[in-house]
Amino acid sequence: MKKAFIMLPLAVACASQFAIAATTDAQRLAQLEQELAILQEASSYDSLSDRMSINGFFTGQMGVANNDAGYGNRPGVEGYTSDPNFSLGSKLGLQGTFALTEQTQIVGQLVSRGVDDWTPEMEWAFLSHEFDNGFTTRIGRLRVPLYMYSDYLEVGYAQPWVNPPADVYTIVPVSSYDGIDIIYDTDLGDASLSLQASYGHDTDDAKSNPLGVDVKFDNTIGFSATLSYEEWVFRGTYFQSKLKSGKIMGGALSSLQSFEDDEAQFAGVGISYDNGSFLAISEYTMSKVEGGYSDTDSAYITLGYRIDAFTPYVNYSYLKTTDDSDRALDPIGSASLNWERTTYSIGTRYDISSNLALKLDVTYAGDFGDSSGGLEANSHNQITNLKAGQSPLNEFDDTIVYTVSFDAVF
């Protein structure tokens, strides 16, 4: 409607100019139509420009380890080894927003990852509508809001680390889902509160998980709450889902043949403090799955301090399965699904410009106990030894990963 009001005086002005120059009715009509077409075309371009925005992000990352243990930041994918890897953490993303009205918009985020041969994948694709009473609803493909950095999971520039702490951020194999959510934002004095309820489903593809079978996450429902007060952010979340799958790894695990409407639960709390100089972030999560799959307990704490363009940081995290006794009679299941490790990281972020950052990180992971530490190489070695009638010893007792990353937003 605004454009209609804008075009109306322009059309009148054109008609007035035409009246002076034109000599016949046919010439007058043709010239007027031409002028209106030009104005409509220009108006259309202005409208798209006003309503559409496109942003992007890029991460170029190289990592190398002191051995081939394969510590990584993605479930089901072998991590960094002694061969320098340029694809595991590298990615390119484009996010477009088109405003249908002042309160309704369509958002899409397309991400290409080096580890997936740069094949584009739609991470976000939803329509959102903001009501006048503080409620916003979104429908389509959405991010699962499990963690404090879930909304920025792909945007390395928005994170202080080279990669989010893997002991916490790799527990749940799915990061997006098809469904709907409702968000309610309100102010509580000097604080702001955001409540979010989510419902939907997703499938963890067999190619991206260590079980070798598609796993469906049906009837996923969850709630999260975020309270922000001055430099503090407090967050809590709870999700549950029904898992379904075909036969897992050809039935090799006696404790876990398949998922048959098994209930999975995830709960987490987080807290952060950032006064512009000192930065502290911590999250604690726990997950439980019916049947023989791993139940976990994990947490991390990160401390950082900004010195001009540098933000050096240290991180401590751990991951431990809490139901190892359920697999006591299944040695192959224990080798695959018993995890225990402690991780220490030290690194720094250097802000080259307002949209480009260079990060360096050294991560040490060890204290695997009797487990594989959740590392693919150790798990594979233990299973191989068991099948050969040998003791399931770890191939690696620890690993050190060196990573450098360039993160940009545009």
PDB file of N, CA and C in Angstrom, residues 90-173:
ATOM      1  N   SER A  90      35.951 -26.493   8.244  1.00  0.00           N
ATOM      2  CA  SER A  90      35.741 -25.391   7.299  1.00  0.00           C
ATOM      3  C   SER A  90      34.312 -25.403   6.767  1.00  0.00           C
ATOM      4  N   LYS A  91      33.739 -24.226   6.609  1.00  0.00           N
ATOM      5  CA  LYS A  91      32.345 -24.147   6.143  1.00  0.00           C
ATOM      6  C   LYS A  91      32.032 -22.762   5.599  1.00  0.00           C
ATOM      7  N   LEU A  92      31.004 -22.718   4.779  1.00  0.00           N
ATOM      8  CA  LEU A  92      30.502 -21.474   4.200  1.00  0.00           C
ATOM      9  C   LEU A  92      29.002 -21.451   4.370  1.00  0.00           C
ATOM     10  N   GLY A  93      28.470 -20.343   4.864  1.00  0.00           N
ATOM     11  CA  GLY A  93      27.032 -20.242   5.080  1.00  0.00           C
ATOM     12  C   GLY A  93      26.469 -18.951   4.535  1.00  0.00           C
ATOM     13  N   LEU A  94      25.252 -19.031   4.002  1.00  0.00           N
ATOM     14  CA  LEU A  94      24.514 -17.860   3.542  1.00  0.00           C
ATOM     15  C   LEU A  94      23.158 -17.858   4.206  1.00  0.00           C
ATOM     16  N   GLN A  95      22.777 -16.723   4.740  1.00  0.00           N
ATOM     17  CA  GLN A  95      21.467 -16.605   5.376  1.00  0.00           C
ATOM     18  C   GLN A  95      20.693 -15.457   4.747  1.00  0.00           C
ATOM     19  N   GLY A  96      19.506 -15.772   4.264  1.00  0.00           N
ATOM     20  CA  GLY A  96      18.662 -14.767   3.644  1.00  0.00           C
ATOM     21  C   GLY A  96      17.382 -14.559   4.425  1.00  0.00           C
ATOM     22  N   THR A  97      16.957 -13.307   4.502  1.00  0.00           N
ATOM     23  CA  THR A  97      15.711 -12.960   5.193  1.00  0.00           C
ATOM     24  C   THR A  97      14.858 -12.117   4.257  1.00  0.00           C
ATOM     25  N   PHE A  98      13.599 -12.522   4.094  1.00  0.00           N
ATOM     26  CA  PHE A  98      12.668 -11.770   3.255  1.00  0.00           C
ATOM     27  C   PHE A  98      11.455 -11.407   4.097  1.00  0.00           C
ATOM     28  N   ALA A  99      11.213 -10.113   4.234  1.00  0.00           N
ATOM     29  CA  ALA A  99      10.101  -9.632   5.053  1.00  0.00           C
ATOM     30  C   ALA A  99       8.825  -9.579   4.223  1.00  0.00           C
ATOM     31  N   LEU A 100       7.858 -10.443   4.559  1.00  0.00           N
ATOM     32  CA  LEU A 100       6.561 -10.396   3.886  1.00  0.00           C
ATOM     33  C   LEU A 100       5.772  -9.189   4.352  1.00  0.00           C
ATOM     34  N   THR A 101       5.827  -8.930   5.662  1.00  0.00           N
ATOM     35  CA  THR A 101       5.243  -7.731   6.250  1.00  0.00           C
ATOM     36  C   THR A 101       6.214  -7.261   7.329  1.00  0.00           C
ATOM     37  N   GLU A 102       5.830  -6.219   8.048  1.00  0.00           N
ATOM     38  CA  GLU A 102       6.705  -5.740   9.115  1.00  0.00           C
ATOM     39  C   GLU A 102       6.828  -6.765  10.235  1.00  0.00           C
ATOM     40  N   GLN A 103       5.885  -7.708  10.356  1.00  0.00           N
ATOM     41  CA  GLN A 103       5.901  -8.671  11.451  1.00  0.00           C
ATOM     42  C   GLN A 103       6.102 -10.110  10.982  1.00  0.00           C
ATOM     43  N   THR A 104       6.110 -10.332   9.674  1.00  0.00           N
ATOM     44  CA  THR A 104       6.225 -11.701   9.149  1.00  0.00           C
ATOM     45  C   THR A 104       7.394 -11.778   8.188  1.00  0.00           C
ATOM     46  N   GLN A 105       8.226 -12.781   8.348  1.00  0.00           N
ATOM     47  CA  GLN A 105       9.397 -12.921   7.482  1.00  0.00           C
ATOM     48  C   GLN A 105       9.721 -14.388   7.235  1.00  0.00           C
ATOM     49  N   ILE A 106      10.443 -14.610   6.144  1.00  0.00           N
ATOM     50  CA  ILE A 106      10.933 -15.938   5.796  1.00  0.00           C
ATOM     51  C   ILE A 106      12.458 -15.909   5.931  1.00  0.00           C
ATOM     52  N   VAL A 107      13.012 -16.917   6.606  1.00  0.00           N
ATOM     53  CA  VAL A 107      14.450 -16.981   6.851  1.00  0.00           C
ATOM     54  C   VAL A 107      14.988 -18.320   6.353  1.00  0.00           C
ATOM     55  N   GLY A 108      16.075 -18.291   5.649  1.00  0.00           N
ATOM     56  CA  GLY A 108      16.732 -19.520   5.197  1.00  0.00           C
ATOM     57  C   GLY A 108      18.231 -19.433   5.426  1.00  0.00           C
ATOM     58  N   GLN A 109      18.822 -20.536   5.862  1.00  0.00           N
ATOM     59  CA  GLN A 109      20.267 -20.582   6.056  1.00  0.00           C
ATOM     60  C   GLN A 109      20.816 -21.821   5.356  1.00  0.00           C
ATOM     61  N   LEU A 110      21.700 -21.597   4.420  1.00  0.00           N
ATOM     62  CA  LEU A 110      22.303 -22.679   3.629  1.00  0.00           C
ATOM     63  C   LEU A 110      23.767 -22.808   4.038  1.00  0.00           C
ATOM     64  N   VAL A 111      24.183 -24.022   4.405  1.00  0.00           N
ATOM     65  CA  VAL A 111      25.544 -24.231   4.898  1.00  0.00           C
ATOM     66  C   VAL A 111      26.221 -25.321   4.071  1.00  0.00           C
ATOM     67  N   SER A 112      27.434 -25.025   3.626  1.00  0.00           N
ATOM     68  CA  SER A 112      28.275 -26.020   2.937  1.00  0.00           C
ATOM     69  C   SER A 112      29.491 -26.288   3.811  1.00  0.00           C
ATOM     70  N   ARG A 113      29.751 -27.563   4.070  1.00  0.00           N
ATOM     71  CA  ARG A 113      30.872 -27.934   4.949  1.00  0.00           C
ATOM     72  C   ARG A 113      31.915 -28.692   4.150  1.00  0.00           C
ATOM     73  N   GLY A 114      33.159 -28.417   4.473  1.00  0.00           N
ATOM     74  CA  GLY A 114      34.255 -29.118   3.812  1.00  0.00           C
ATOM     75  C   GLY A 114      34.214 -30.606   4.044  1.00  0.00           C
ATOM     76  N   VAL A 115      33.823 -31.021   5.240  1.00  0.00           N
ATOM     77  CA  VAL A 115      33.789 -32.446   5.558  1.00  0.00           C
ATOM     78  C   VAL A 115      32.728 -33.181   4.747  1.00  0.00           C
ATOM     79  N   ASP A 116      31.739 -32.445   4.235  1.00  0.00           N
ATOM     80  CA  ASP A 116      30.693 -33.028   3.389  1.00  0.00           C
ATOM     81  C   ASP A 116      30.926 -32.712   1.912  1.00  0.00           C
ATOM     82  N   ASP A 117      32.175 -32.502   1.546  1.00  0.00           N
ATOM     83  CA  ASP A 117      32.543 -32.162   0.161  1.00  0.00           C
ATOM     84  C   ASP A 117      31.841 -30.895  -0.315  1.00  0.00           C
ATOM     85  N   TRP A 118      31.566 -29.986   0.627  1.00  0.00           N
ATOM     86  CA  TRP A 118      30.967 -28.685   0.337  1.00  0.00           C
ATOM     87  C   TRP A 118      29.577 -28.806  -0.285  1.00  0.00           C
ATOM     88  N   THR A 119      28.883 -29.910  -0.006  1.00  0.00           N
ATOM     89  CA  THR A 119      27.510 -30.061  -0.479  1.00  0.00           C
ATOM     90  C   THR A 119      26.590 -29.157   0.349  1.00  0.00           C
ATOM     91  N   PRO A 120      25.835 -28.250  -0.268  1.00  0.00           N
ATOM     92  CA  PRO A 120      24.976 -27.338   0.500  1.00  0.00           C
ATOM     93  C   PRO A 120      23.874 -28.099   1.241  1.00  0.00           C
ATOM     94  N   GLU A 121      23.583 -27.650   2.439  1.00  0.00           N
ATOM     95  CA  GLU A 121      22.522 -28.248   3.255  1.00  0.00           C
ATOM     96  C   GLU A 121      21.725 -27.129   3.919  1.00  0.00           C
ATOM     97  N   MET A 122      20.391 -27.267   3.863  1.00  0.00           N
ATOM     98  CA  MET A 122      19.538 -26.245   4.445  1.00  0.00           C
ATOM     99  C   MET A 122      19.440 -26.460   5.960  1.00  0.00           C
ATOM    100  N   GLU A 123      20.037 -25.555   6.725  1.00  0.00           N
ATOM    101  CA  GLU A 123      20.007 -25.660   8.185  1.00  0.00           C
ATOM    102  C   GLU A 123      18.780 -24.973   8.755  1.00  0.00           C
ATOM    103  N   TRP A 124      18.439 -23.829   8.188  1.00  0.00           N
ATOM    104  CA  TRP A 124      17.239 -23.085   8.596  1.00  0.00           C
ATOM    105  C   TRP A 124      16.375 -22.849   7.364  1.00  0.00           C
ATOM    106  N   ALA A 125      15.073 -22.964   7.532  1.00  0.00           N
ATOM    107  CA  ALA A 125      14.123 -22.577   6.486  1.00  0.00           C
ATOM    108  C   ALA A 125      12.770 -22.450   7.167  1.00  0.00           C
ATOM    109  N   PHE A 126      12.471 -21.257   7.612  1.00  0.00           N
ATOM    110  CA  PHE A 126      11.233 -21.109   8.389  1.00  0.00           C
ATOM    111  C   PHE A 126      10.552 -19.774   8.107  1.00  0.00           C
ATOM    112  N   LEU A 127       9.250 -19.770   8.400  1.00  0.00           N
ATOM    113  CA  LEU A 127       8.452 -18.549   8.372  1.00  0.00           C
ATOM    114  C   LEU A 127       8.166 -18.160   9.811  1.00  0.00           C
ATOM    115  N   SER A 128       8.399 -16.909  10.134  1.00  0.00           N
ATOM    116  CA  SER A 128       8.138 -16.451  11.494  1.00  0.00           C
ATOM    117  C   SER A 128       7.160 -15.280  11.474  1.00  0.00           C
ATOM    118  N   HIS A 129       6.374 -15.205  12.529  1.00  0.00           N
ATOM    119  CA  HIS A 129       5.443 -14.090  12.688  1.00  0.00           C
ATOM    120  C   HIS A 129       5.532 -13.589  14.123  1.00  0.00           C
ATOM    121  N   GLU A 130       5.722 -12.286  14.236  1.00  0.00           N
ATOM    122  CA  GLU A 130       5.835 -11.654  15.551  1.00  0.00           C
ATOM    123  C   GLU A 130       4.511 -10.984  15.897  1.00  0.00           C
ATOM    124  N   PHE A 131       3.886 -11.450  16.969  1.00  0.00           N
ATOM    125  CA  PHE A 131       2.622 -10.865  17.403  1.00  0.00           C
ATOM    126  C   PHE A 131       2.889  -9.616  18.253  1.00  0.00           C
ATOM    127  N   ASP A 132       1.826  -8.857  18.521  1.00  0.00           N
ATOM    128  CA  ASP A 132       1.984  -7.608  19.274  1.00  0.00           C
ATOM    129  C   ASP A 132       2.141  -7.827  20.772  1.00  0.00           C
ATOM    130  N   ASN A 133       1.895  -9.049  21.237  1.00  0.00           N
ATOM    131  CA  ASN A 133       1.883  -9.301  22.686  1.00  0.00           C
ATOM    132  C   ASN A 133       3.172  -9.950  23.192  1.00  0.00           C
ATOM    133  N   GLY A 134       4.233  -9.903  22.407  1.00  0.00           N
ATOM    134  CA  GLY A 134       5.511 -10.483  22.849  1.00  0.00           C
ATOM    135  C   GLY A 134       5.747 -11.889  22.355  1.00  0.00           C
ATOM    136  N   PHE A 135       4.745 -12.501  21.717  1.00  0.00           N
ATOM    137  CA  PHE A 135       4.897 -13.866  21.212  1.00  0.00           C
ATOM    138  C   PHE A 135       5.408 -13.838  19.762  1.00  0.00           C
ATOM    139  N   THR A 136       6.264 -14.795  19.449  1.00  0.00           N
ATOM    140  CA  THR A 136       6.719 -15.034  18.080  1.00  0.00           C
ATOM    141  C   THR A 136       6.615 -16.522  17.801  1.00  0.00           C
ATOM    142  N   THR A 137       6.057 -16.878  16.662  1.00  0.00           N
ATOM    143  CA  THR A 137       5.989 -18.291  16.293  1.00  0.00           C
ATOM    144  C   THR A 137       6.730 -18.511  14.984  1.00  0.00           C
ATOM    145  N   ARG A 138       7.389 -19.656  14.873  1.00  0.00           N
ATOM    146  CA  ARG A 138       8.156 -19.993  13.670  1.00  0.00           C
ATOM    147  C   ARG A 138       7.791 -21.417  13.257  1.00  0.00           C
ATOM    148  N   ILE A 139       7.745 -21.651  11.957  1.00  0.00           N
ATOM    149  CA  ILE A 139       7.415 -22.989  11.456  1.00  0.00           C
ATOM    150  C   ILE A 139       8.305 -23.286  10.263  1.00  0.00           C
ATOM    151  N   GLY A 140       8.784 -24.523  10.193  1.00  0.00           N
ATOM    152  CA  GLY A 140       9.687 -24.910   9.107  1.00  0.00           C
ATOM    153  C   GLY A 140      10.843 -25.716   9.657  1.00  0.00           C
ATOM    154  N   ARG A 141      12.044 -25.441   9.156  1.00  0.00           N
ATOM    155  CA  ARG A 141      13.250 -26.110   9.666  1.00  0.00           C
ATOM    156  C   ARG A 141      13.973 -25.145  10.597  1.00  0.00           C
ATOM    157  N   LEU A 142      14.139 -25.607  11.836  1.00  0.00           N
ATOM    158  CA  LEU A 142      14.628 -24.734  12.905  1.00  0.00           C
ATOM    159  C   LEU A 142      15.827 -25.359  13.600  1.00  0.00           C
ATOM    160  N   ARG A 143      16.563 -24.538  14.333  1.00  0.00           N
ATOM    161  CA  ARG A 143      17.671 -25.026  15.138  1.00  0.00           C
ATOM    162  C   ARG A 143      17.133 -25.601  16.452  1.00  0.00           C
ATOM    163  N   VAL A 144      17.662 -26.746  16.876  1.00  0.00           N
ATOM    164  CA  VAL A 144      17.299 -27.297  18.177  1.00  0.00           C
ATOM    165  C   VAL A 144      18.015 -26.464  19.243  1.00  0.00           C
ATOM    166  N   PRO A 145      17.267 -25.765  20.095  1.00  0.00           N
ATOM    167  CA  PRO A 145      17.919 -24.827  21.035  1.00  0.00           C
ATOM    168  C   PRO A 145      18.422 -25.522  22.292  1.00  0.00           C
ATOM    169  N   LEU A 146      19.394 -26.422  22.134  1.00  0.00           N
ATOM    170  CA  LEU A 146      19.871 -27.192  23.281  1.00  0.00           C
ATOM    171  C   LEU A 146      20.892 -26.412  24.105  1.00  0.00           C
ATOM    172  N   TYR A 147      21.713 -25.604  23.441  1.00  0.00           N
ATOM    173  CA  TYR A 147      22.871 -25.007  24.107  1.00  0.00           C
ATOM    174  C   TYR A 147      22.806 -23.476  24.056  1.00  0.00           C
ATOM    175  N   MET A 148      23.718 -22.855  24.803  1.00  0.00           N
ATOM    176  CA  MET A 148      23.762 -21.399  24.825  1.00  0.00           C
ATOM    177  C   MET A 148      24.161 -20.842  23.463  1.00  0.00           C
ATOM    178  N   TYR A 149      24.943 -21.605  22.709  1.00  0.00           N
ATOM    179  CA  TYR A 149      25.401 -21.131  21.402  1.00  0.00           C
ATOM    180  C   TYR A 149      24.715 -21.863  20.249  1.00  0.00           C
ATOM    181  N   SER A 150      23.554 -22.453  20.484  1.00  0.00           N
ATOM    182  CA  SER A 150      22.872 -23.200  19.424  1.00  0.00           C
ATOM    183  C   SER A 150      22.551 -22.321  18.221  1.00  0.00           C
ATOM    184  N   ASP A 151      22.090 -21.088  18.464  1.00  0.00           N
ATOM    185  CA  ASP A 151      21.720 -20.214  17.350  1.00  0.00           C
ATOM    186  C   ASP A 151      22.936 -19.788  16.529  1.00  0.00           C
ATOM    187  N   TYR A 152      24.135 -19.884  17.127  1.00  0.00           N
ATOM    188  CA  TYR A 152      25.362 -19.459  16.426  1.00  0.00           C
ATOM    189  C   TYR A 152      26.285 -20.645  16.204  1.00  0.00           C
ATOM    190  N   LEU A 153      25.707 -21.847  16.168  1.00  0.00           N
ATOM    191  CA  LEU A 153      26.513 -23.067  16.119  1.00  0.00           C
ATOM    192  C   LEU A 153      27.412 -23.109  14.896  1.00  0.00           C
ATOM    193  N   GLU A 154      26.934 -22.584  13.776  1.00  0.00           N
ATOM    194  CA  GLU A 154      27.709 -22.628  12.538  1.00  0.00           C
ATOM    195  C   GLU A 154      28.586 -21.394  12.351  1.00  0.00           C
ATOM    196  N   VAL A 155      28.311 -20.340  13.111  1.00  0.00           N
ATOM    197  CA  VAL A 155      28.996 -19.063  12.903  1.00  0.00           C
ATOM    198  C   VAL A 155      30.192 -18.979  13.845  1.00  0.00           C
ATOM    199  N   GLY A 156      31.336 -19.396  13.345  1.00  0.00           N
ATOM    200  CA  GLY A 156      32.522 -19.410  14.190  1.00  0.00           C
ATOM    201  C   GLY A 156      32.898 -18.039  14.712  1.00  0.00           C
ATOM    202  N   TYR A 157      32.640 -16.990  13.916  1.00  0.00           N
ATOM    203  CA  TYR A 157      33.006 -15.635  14.340  1.00  0.00           C
ATOM    204  C   TYR A 157      32.269 -15.230  15.615  1.00  0.00           C
ATOM    205  N   ALA A 158      31.071 -15.793  15.850  1.00  0.00           N
ATOM    206  CA  ALA A 158      30.278 -15.422  17.020  1.00  0.00           C
ATOM    207  C   ALA A 158      30.691 -16.174  18.273  1.00  0.00           C
ATOM    208  N   GLN A 159      31.677 -17.057  18.160  1.00  0.00           N
ATOM    209  CA  GLN A 159      32.097 -17.871  19.293  1.00  0.00           C
ATOM    210  C   GLN A 159      33.505 -17.475  19.742  1.00  0.00           C
ATOM    211  N   PRO A 160      33.790 -17.600  21.030  1.00  0.00           N
ATOM    212  CA  PRO A 160      35.149 -17.275  21.484  1.00  0.00           C
ATOM    213  C   PRO A 160      36.166 -18.354  21.133  1.00  0.00           C
ATOM    214  N   TRP A 161      35.700 -19.620  20.976  1.00  0.00           N
ATOM    215  CA  TRP A 161      36.619 -20.734  20.742  1.00  0.00           C
ATOM    216  C   TRP A 161      36.842 -20.963  19.233  1.00  0.00           C
ATOM    217  N   VAL A 162      37.833 -21.802  18.935  1.00  0.00           N
ATOM    218  CA  VAL A 162      37.980 -22.309  17.569  1.00  0.00           C
ATOM    219  C   VAL A 162      36.781 -23.197  17.240  1.00  0.00           C
ATOM    220  N   ASN A 163      36.435 -24.089  18.182  1.00  0.00           N
ATOM    221  CA  ASN A 163      35.237 -24.925  18.069  1.00  0.00           C
ATOM    222  C   ASN A 163      34.569 -24.981  19.434  1.00  0.00           C
ATOM    223  N   PRO A 164      33.235 -25.107  19.496  1.00  0.00           N
ATOM    224  CA  PRO A 164      32.582 -25.265  20.793  1.00  0.00           C
ATOM    225  C   PRO A 164      33.094 -26.529  21.489  1.00  0.00           C
ATOM    226  N   PRO A 165      33.170 -26.543  22.821  1.00  0.00           N
ATOM    227  CA  PRO A 165      33.678 -27.715  23.544  1.00  0.00           C
ATOM    228  C   PRO A 165      32.964 -29.002  23.125  1.00  0.00           C
ATOM    229  N   ALA A 166      33.720 -29.933  22.530  1.00  0.00           N
ATOM    230  CA  ALA A 166      33.114 -31.133  21.953  1.00  0.00           C
ATOM    231  C   ALA A 166      32.497 -32.039  23.019  1.00  0.00           C
ATOM    232  N   ASP A 167      33.030 -32.005  24.240  1.00  0.00           N
ATOM    233  CA  ASP A 167      32.505 -32.885  25.274  1.00  0.00           C
ATOM    234  C   ASP A 167      31.041 -32.585  25.579  1.00  0.00           C
ATOM    235  N   VAL A 168      30.603 -31.367  25.293  1.00  0.00           N
ATOM    236  CA  VAL A 168      29.208 -30.974  25.531  1.00  0.00           C
ATOM    237  C   VAL A 168      28.436 -30.861  24.216  1.00  0.00           C
ATOM    238  N   TYR A 169      29.049 -30.247  23.215  1.00  0.00           N
ATOM    239  CA  TYR A 169      28.310 -29.884  22.004  1.00  0.00           C
ATOM    240  C   TYR A 169      28.161 -31.014  20.986  1.00  0.00           C
ATOM    241  N   THR A 170      28.691 -32.213  21.283  1.00  0.00           N
ATOM    242  CA  THR A 170      28.519 -33.325  20.339  1.00  0.00           C
ATOM    243  C   THR A 170      27.668 -34.440  20.930  1.00  0.00           C
ATOM    244  N   ILE A 171      27.035 -34.199  22.071  1.00  0.00           N
ATOM    245  CA  ILE A 171      26.236 -35.252  22.722  1.00  0.00           C
ATOM    246  C   ILE A 171      25.029 -35.625  21.877  1.00  0.00           C
ATOM    247  N   VAL A 172      24.330 -34.616  21.363  1.00  0.00           N
ATOM    248  CA  VAL A 172      23.128 -34.860  20.562  1.00  0.00           C
ATOM    249  C   VAL A 172      23.503 -34.763  19.081  1.00  0.00           C
ATOM    250  N   PRO A 173      23.236 -35.803  18.297  1.00  0.00           N
ATOM    251  CA  PRO A 173      23.711 -35.815  16.905  1.00  0.00           C
ATOM    252  C   PRO A 173      22.936 -34.900  15.964  1.00  0.00           C
TER     253      PRO A 173
END
